[in-house]
Short mmCIF file of C-alpha atoms in Angstrom, two decimals:
data_model
loop_
_atom_site.label_atom_id
_atom_site.label_comp_id
_atom_site.label_asym_id
_atom_site.label_seq_id
_atom_site.Cartn_x
_atom_site.Cartn_y
_atom_site.Cartn_z
CA MET I 1 -4.27 33.26 20.61
CA ASN I 2 -7.10 32.53 18.32
CA SER I 3 -9.26 29.31 18.99
CA ALA I 4 -7.65 27.52 16.14
CA THR I 5 -4.08 28.37 17.21
CA GLN I 6 -4.91 27.36 20.73
CA LEU I 7 -6.45 24.14 19.31
CA THR I 8 -3.46 23.14 17.38
CA SER I 9 -1.25 24.02 20.16
CA THR I 10 -3.08 21.83 22.36
CA LEU I 11 -2.75 18.89 20.03
CA GLU I 12 0.94 19.50 19.59
CA ALA I 13 1.41 19.27 23.52
CA LEU I 14 -0.36 15.63 23.49
CA SER I 15 1.76 12.62 23.92
CA HIS I 16 1.82 10.33 20.81
CA ALA I 17 -0.30 7.73 22.52
CA GLN I 18 -2.98 9.94 23.52
CA ARG I 19 -3.42 11.57 20.16
CA GLU I 20 -3.77 8.05 18.81
CA ARG I 21 -6.35 7.57 21.09
CA LEU I 22 -8.20 10.46 20.18
CA ILE I 23 -8.11 9.64 16.35
CA PHE I 24 -9.33 6.13 17.48
CA ILE I 25 -12.54 7.75 19.42
CA GLU I 26 -12.97 9.85 16.10
CA PHE I 27 -12.80 7.20 13.86
CA ARG I 28 -15.30 5.10 15.47
CA LEU I 29 -17.80 8.07 15.79
CA TYR I 30 -17.24 8.93 12.07
CA PHE I 31 -17.58 5.20 10.59
CA LEU I 32 -19.50 3.44 13.15
CA GLY I 33 -21.48 6.08 14.81
CA ASP I 34 -20.66 5.42 18.63
CA ILE I 35 -17.94 3.96 20.97
CA GLY I 36 -17.93 3.07 24.66
CA ARG I 37 -15.17 3.45 27.05
CA GLN I 38 -14.47 -0.65 26.71
CA ASP I 39 -13.83 -0.14 23.01
CA LEU I 40 -10.83 2.45 23.87
CA MET I 41 -9.64 0.29 26.97
CA GLN I 42 -9.58 -2.81 25.08
CA ARG I 43 -7.80 -1.29 22.04
CA PHE I 44 -4.94 0.40 23.76
CA GLY I 45 -5.07 -1.52 27.20
CA ILE I 46 -5.58 1.39 29.45
CA ALA I 47 -7.09 1.81 32.44
CA PRO I 48 -10.74 3.02 33.03
CA ALA I 49 -9.51 6.35 34.39
CA VAL I 50 -7.31 6.95 31.35
CA ALA I 51 -10.20 6.18 29.19
CA THR I 52 -12.42 8.74 30.89
CA ARG I 53 -9.91 11.45 30.48
CA ASP I 54 -9.69 10.61 26.97
CA PHE I 55 -13.15 11.16 26.20
CA ALA I 56 -13.43 14.37 28.44
CA LEU I 57 -10.70 15.92 26.35
CA TYR I 58 -11.94 14.82 22.98
CA ARG I 59 -15.36 16.37 24.18
CA GLU I 60 -13.76 19.72 25.32
CA LEU I 61 -11.62 20.07 22.03
CA PHE I 62 -14.39 19.01 19.72
CA PRO I 63 -17.77 19.43 21.33
CA ASN I 64 -19.84 19.09 18.18
CA ASN I 65 -18.34 16.01 17.31
CA ILE I 66 -19.75 13.76 20.22
CA GLY I 67 -22.60 13.22 22.24
CA PHE I 68 -23.50 10.76 25.02
CA ASP I 69 -26.40 8.31 24.81
CA ASN I 70 -27.73 7.83 28.47
CA LYS I 71 -29.83 4.68 27.45
CA SER I 72 -26.86 2.50 25.84
CA LYS I 73 -24.28 4.37 27.88
CA THR I 74 -21.97 4.83 24.67
CA TYR I 75 -20.69 7.99 23.18
CA VAL I 76 -22.25 8.80 19.74
CA ILE I 77 -21.43 10.94 16.83
CA GLY I 78 -22.69 14.53 17.16
CA PRO I 79 -25.11 16.27 14.81
CA ALA I 80 -22.69 18.92 13.78
CA PHE I 81 -19.81 16.22 13.55
CA SER I 82 -16.70 17.32 11.09
CA PRO I 83 -13.57 15.59 11.23
CA ALA I 84 -10.95 17.05 13.17
CA PHE I 85 -8.10 14.65 11.88
CA ASN I 86 -7.06 13.40 8.66
CA HIS I 87 -8.53 9.74 7.95
CA SER I 88 -6.80 8.25 4.83
CA ALA I 89 -9.22 6.18 2.53
CA GLU I 90 -6.46 3.19 2.80
CA ARG I 91 -6.30 3.00 6.37
CA VAL I 92 -10.17 2.98 6.94
CA LEU I 93 -11.09 0.45 4.56
CA THR I 94 -8.09 -1.69 5.99
CA ALA I 95 -9.52 -1.17 9.58
CA LEU I 96 -13.08 -1.74 8.38
CA SER I 97 -12.32 -4.97 6.61
CA ARG I 98 -9.66 -6.39 8.71
CA GLY I 99 -9.45 -4.59 12.06
CA PHE I 100 -8.08 -1.42 13.53
CA GLY I 101 -4.72 -1.59 14.71
CA ASP I 102 -1.20 -3.08 13.53
CA GLY I 103 -2.18 -6.46 13.95
CA ILE I 104 1.00 -7.52 15.54
CA GLY I 105 1.03 -9.90 18.32
CA GLY I 106 -2.87 -10.36 18.00
CA SER I 107 -5.56 -10.89 15.81
CA SER I 108 -7.90 -8.38 14.88
CA GLU I 109 -11.51 -8.70 13.89
CA PRO I 110 -13.09 -6.90 10.92
CA LEU I 111 -15.67 -3.79 12.08
CA LEU I 112 -17.98 -4.48 9.22
CA THR I 113 -18.93 -7.51 7.22
CA CYS I 114 -16.93 -7.47 4.33
CA GLU I 115 -16.16 -9.83 1.55
CA LEU I 116 -12.28 -10.16 0.14
CA PRO I 117 -11.10 -12.26 -2.50
CA LYS I 118 -8.51 -14.95 -1.46
CA MET I 119 -4.85 -13.91 -1.04
CA LEU I 120 -2.45 -15.92 -3.00
CA ASN I 121 0.34 -17.76 -0.88
CA GLN I 122 1.75 -15.26 1.65
CA PRO I 123 5.45 -14.90 2.09
CA SER I 124 6.94 -17.34 4.78
CA MET I 125 8.23 -14.79 7.89
CA GLU I 126 11.03 -17.13 8.18
CA ILE I 127 12.26 -16.38 4.41
CA LEU I 128 11.18 -12.74 4.79
CA ALA I 129 12.92 -11.91 8.11
CA PRO I 130 16.35 -12.14 6.87
CA ILE I 131 15.77 -10.29 3.59
CA ALA I 132 13.89 -7.47 5.54
CA ARG I 133 17.05 -7.11 7.71
CA ALA I 134 19.41 -7.23 4.92
CA ILE I 135 17.54 -4.39 3.56
CA HIS I 136 17.70 -2.32 6.49
CA GLN I 137 21.17 -3.29 7.20
CA GLN I 138 22.17 -2.84 3.66
CA LYS I 139 23.59 -6.44 3.62
CA ILE I 140 23.75 -9.82 1.50
CA VAL I 141 21.26 -12.57 1.44
CA SER I 142 21.95 -16.16 0.42
CA ILE I 143 18.79 -17.56 -1.26
CA ASP I 144 17.52 -20.75 -2.84
CA TYR I 145 15.05 -19.78 -5.82
CA THR I 146 13.17 -21.28 -8.45
CA SER I 147 12.32 -19.49 -11.67
CA HIS I 148 10.55 -20.17 -14.67
CA SER I 149 13.39 -19.46 -16.91
CA SER I 150 16.22 -21.28 -15.13
CA GLY I 151 14.60 -23.57 -12.68
CA PHE I 152 16.25 -23.92 -9.22
CA SER I 153 19.47 -22.36 -8.19
CA THR I 154 21.15 -20.72 -5.53
CA ARG I 155 22.36 -17.15 -5.43
CA GLU I 156 23.43 -14.41 -3.27
CA ILE I 157 21.31 -11.07 -3.68
CA ALA I 158 21.59 -7.46 -2.40
CA PRO I 159 18.19 -6.50 -1.65
CA PHE I 160 16.83 -2.90 -1.24
CA ALA I 161 12.94 -2.51 -1.64
CA LEU I 162 10.13 -4.77 -1.35
CA VAL I 163 7.09 -4.45 -4.19
CA ASN I 164 3.76 -5.73 -4.35
CA ASP I 165 2.04 -5.98 -7.73
CA GLY I 166 -1.38 -6.66 -6.46
CA LEU I 167 -1.11 -10.31 -6.33
CA ARG I 168 2.22 -11.17 -4.90
CA TRP I 169 5.44 -9.70 -2.91
CA HIS I 170 8.74 -9.35 -4.84
CA VAL I 171 11.91 -8.26 -3.36
CA ARG I 172 13.99 -5.82 -5.66
CA ALA I 173 17.73 -7.12 -5.32
CA TYR I 174 21.06 -7.25 -7.23
CA ASP I 175 21.69 -10.58 -8.49
CA ARG I 176 25.09 -11.41 -8.27
CA LYS I 177 24.62 -14.78 -10.33
CA ARG I 178 23.51 -12.67 -13.28
CA SER I 179 25.09 -9.45 -12.73
CA LYS I 180 21.97 -7.49 -12.86
CA PHE I 181 18.80 -5.95 -11.07
CA LEU I 182 15.71 -8.10 -10.81
CA ASP I 183 12.60 -8.81 -9.05
CA PHE I 184 12.33 -12.02 -7.06
CA VAL I 185 8.92 -13.30 -6.17
CA ILE I 186 9.14 -14.18 -2.26
CA THR I 187 7.02 -17.25 -2.12
CA ARG I 188 9.52 -18.72 -4.52
CA ILE I 189 12.35 -18.41 -2.14
CA PRO I 190 12.31 -21.59 0.12
CA ARG I 191 15.50 -20.78 2.12
CA SER I 192 16.90 -17.23 2.68
CA GLN I 193 20.17 -16.63 5.01
CA LEU I 194 21.51 -12.95 6.04
CA ILE I 195 25.27 -13.05 5.27
CA GLU I 196 26.33 -10.81 8.40
CA ASP I 197 29.77 -9.83 6.95
CA GLY I 198 28.14 -9.40 3.61
CA GLN I 199 29.03 -6.14 2.02
CA VAL I 200 26.81 -4.43 -0.49
CA LEU I 201 29.31 -3.05 -3.32
CA PRO I 202 28.75 0.35 -5.05
CA HIS I 203 27.41 -1.32 -8.43
CA GLU I 204 25.11 -3.23 -6.13
CA GLN I 205 23.44 0.07 -4.74
CA PRO I 206 20.22 1.02 -5.46
CA SER I 207 21.33 4.37 -6.80
CA ALA I 208 22.90 1.93 -9.85
CA ASP I 209 19.53 0.52 -10.41
CA ILE I 210 18.68 2.28 -13.62
CA GLN I 211 15.08 0.88 -13.86
CA TRP I 212 14.36 1.56 -10.39
CA ASN I 213 15.19 5.18 -10.32
CA ARG I 214 13.55 6.03 -13.77
CA ILE I 215 10.17 7.57 -13.51
CA VAL I 216 7.92 6.94 -16.09
CA GLU I 217 4.58 9.20 -16.47
CA LEU I 218 1.81 7.31 -17.96
CA ASP I 219 -1.58 8.53 -19.07
CA LEU I 220 -4.62 6.31 -18.80
CA VAL I 221 -7.71 6.97 -20.64
CA PRO I 222 -11.12 5.15 -20.97
CA HIS I 223 -10.99 2.18 -23.61
CA PRO I 224 -12.40 3.80 -26.58
CA ASN I 225 -14.36 0.08 -26.85
CA GLN I 226 -16.10 0.95 -23.79
CA GLU I 227 -19.75 2.34 -24.07
CA TYR I 228 -20.05 4.71 -21.08
CA PRO I 229 -16.65 6.30 -20.55
CA GLU I 230 -17.94 9.05 -18.19
CA ILE I 231 -18.43 5.80 -15.66
CA ILE I 232 -14.77 4.91 -16.18
CA GLU I 233 -13.74 8.62 -15.48
CA ASN I 234 -15.78 8.76 -12.12
CA ASP I 235 -14.33 5.04 -11.08
CA TYR I 236 -10.79 6.25 -11.42
CA GLY I 237 -11.04 9.84 -10.49
CA MET I 238 -10.03 11.03 -13.87
CA THR I 239 -9.24 14.76 -14.59
CA ASP I 240 -10.59 15.99 -18.03
CA GLY I 241 -10.77 12.25 -19.05
CA VAL I 242 -7.17 11.31 -17.98
CA LEU I 243 -5.49 9.54 -15.10
CA HIS I 244 -2.05 10.60 -15.11
CA LEU I 245 0.25 8.38 -13.25
CA LYS I 246 4.13 8.51 -12.28
CA MET I 247 5.86 5.27 -10.91
CA ARG I 248 9.12 3.82 -11.04
CA ALA I 249 10.06 1.84 -14.23
CA ALA I 250 10.65 -1.33 -12.52
CA VAL I 251 7.12 -1.57 -11.43
CA ALA I 252 5.56 0.04 -14.35
CA GLY I 253 4.33 -3.43 -16.08
CA TYR I 254 3.31 -4.98 -12.86
CA VAL I 255 0.71 -2.23 -12.45
CA LEU I 256 -0.51 -1.98 -15.85
CA ARG I 257 -1.12 -5.92 -15.95
CA GLN I 258 -2.90 -5.62 -12.49
CA TRP I 259 -5.23 -2.89 -13.98
CA ILE I 260 -5.79 -4.55 -16.94
CA VAL I 261 -4.84 -1.80 -19.57
CA ASP I 262 -4.50 -2.14 -23.00
CA CYS I 263 -0.88 -1.18 -23.76
CA SER I 264 -1.21 -1.77 -27.67
CA SER I 265 -0.64 1.23 -29.82
CA GLY I 266 -4.03 0.99 -31.47
CA HIS I 267 -6.17 0.02 -28.39
CA SER I 268 -6.82 -3.12 -30.18
CA LEU I 269 -7.37 -5.64 -27.18
CA GLN I 270 -10.91 -6.83 -27.02
CA GLY I 271 -13.10 -7.54 -24.08
CA ASN I 272 -14.96 -5.88 -21.43
CA GLU I 273 -12.03 -6.52 -18.92
CA TYR I 274 -10.18 -3.73 -21.02
CA ARG I 275 -11.31 -0.81 -19.24
CA LEU I 276 -8.32 1.38 -19.71
CA TRP I 277 -5.94 2.36 -22.61
CA LEU I 278 -2.44 3.40 -22.24
CA ARG I 279 -2.78 6.49 -24.43
CA ASN I 280 0.92 7.41 -24.47
CA HIS I 281 2.32 3.89 -25.03
CA LEU I 282 6.19 4.96 -26.02
CA ALA I 283 6.09 5.92 -22.42
CA LEU I 284 6.97 2.25 -21.81
CA TYR I 285 10.06 2.60 -24.30
CA GLY I 286 13.21 0.99 -22.60
CA VAL I 287 11.08 -0.08 -19.56
CA SER I 288 11.89 -3.75 -18.77
CA SER I 289 8.94 -4.63 -16.74
CA ALA I 290 6.73 -3.84 -19.93
CA LYS I 291 6.94 -7.32 -21.12
CA PHE I 292 4.05 -7.63 -18.55
CA ALA I 293 1.77 -4.81 -20.01
CA PRO I 294 -0.76 -6.21 -21.82
CA GLY I 295 -0.74 -5.82 -25.65
CA TYR I 296 2.46 -3.90 -25.42
CA GLU I 297 5.04 -4.58 -28.61
CA PHE I 298 8.53 -3.99 -27.83
CA PRO I 299 9.78 -1.99 -31.03
CA GLU I 300 11.68 -3.81 -33.39
CA VAL I 301 15.61 -2.61 -33.50
#
């Protein structure tokens, strides 16, 4: 058995909890440069002896990644460090800016000084919980809802997914009042109640939601009005000057609005905020959420 195979076998034999602790050790080394035994003990609530064994195991498996500073009595990143685990950018940035961990049942402090924009009003847990249970158990929820078009009303919905448009949380659901699939902004729901004996009917199932199941392919390019398109290409990780996205039709309009994409046919929207242009605007034909896309004009019928 070669060394790589043996290492893989050793990692697979670890318990989930111990593997998570090794990942945490590496995370601290990789992004903060050091970690003490107390850091591991506090994060996972383990005894000193357990923490000592974890550090010994990490040093045994990845000796080039970790050293020990006798002066500070902490473990430090090795001079030939190479990450052994995958660290996704989203999780890393969340940990650095908001704290490492799930954040359930306690507070987490940011690991680095970060300035974040103020979040809009977050959903109430008392409102969200029945909706989440209904999604998981495939049941019906009775809600009160206030919309711009129809004002206040009480209705029954069959929810099946949560959607974040970058600013607000929505729930995607079949609305029995309007007999169609809609998005509901959760902060506009002052009351939600799970109907325990409520059954989701076949036409209310996610499989019947055409907009949800339709996948649209969008080609975003630097806006022709931008002076330095190469900067935009780098910012968005474009390939050959194009960022190709695939997403559900139900959420496409929200994304295009949040990204401030000019969706007009002739890239006619003015302003430096429009850094992107939707090159294939015809991809939005028949997409109901396109009403939120900046500059998009529904074709006349």
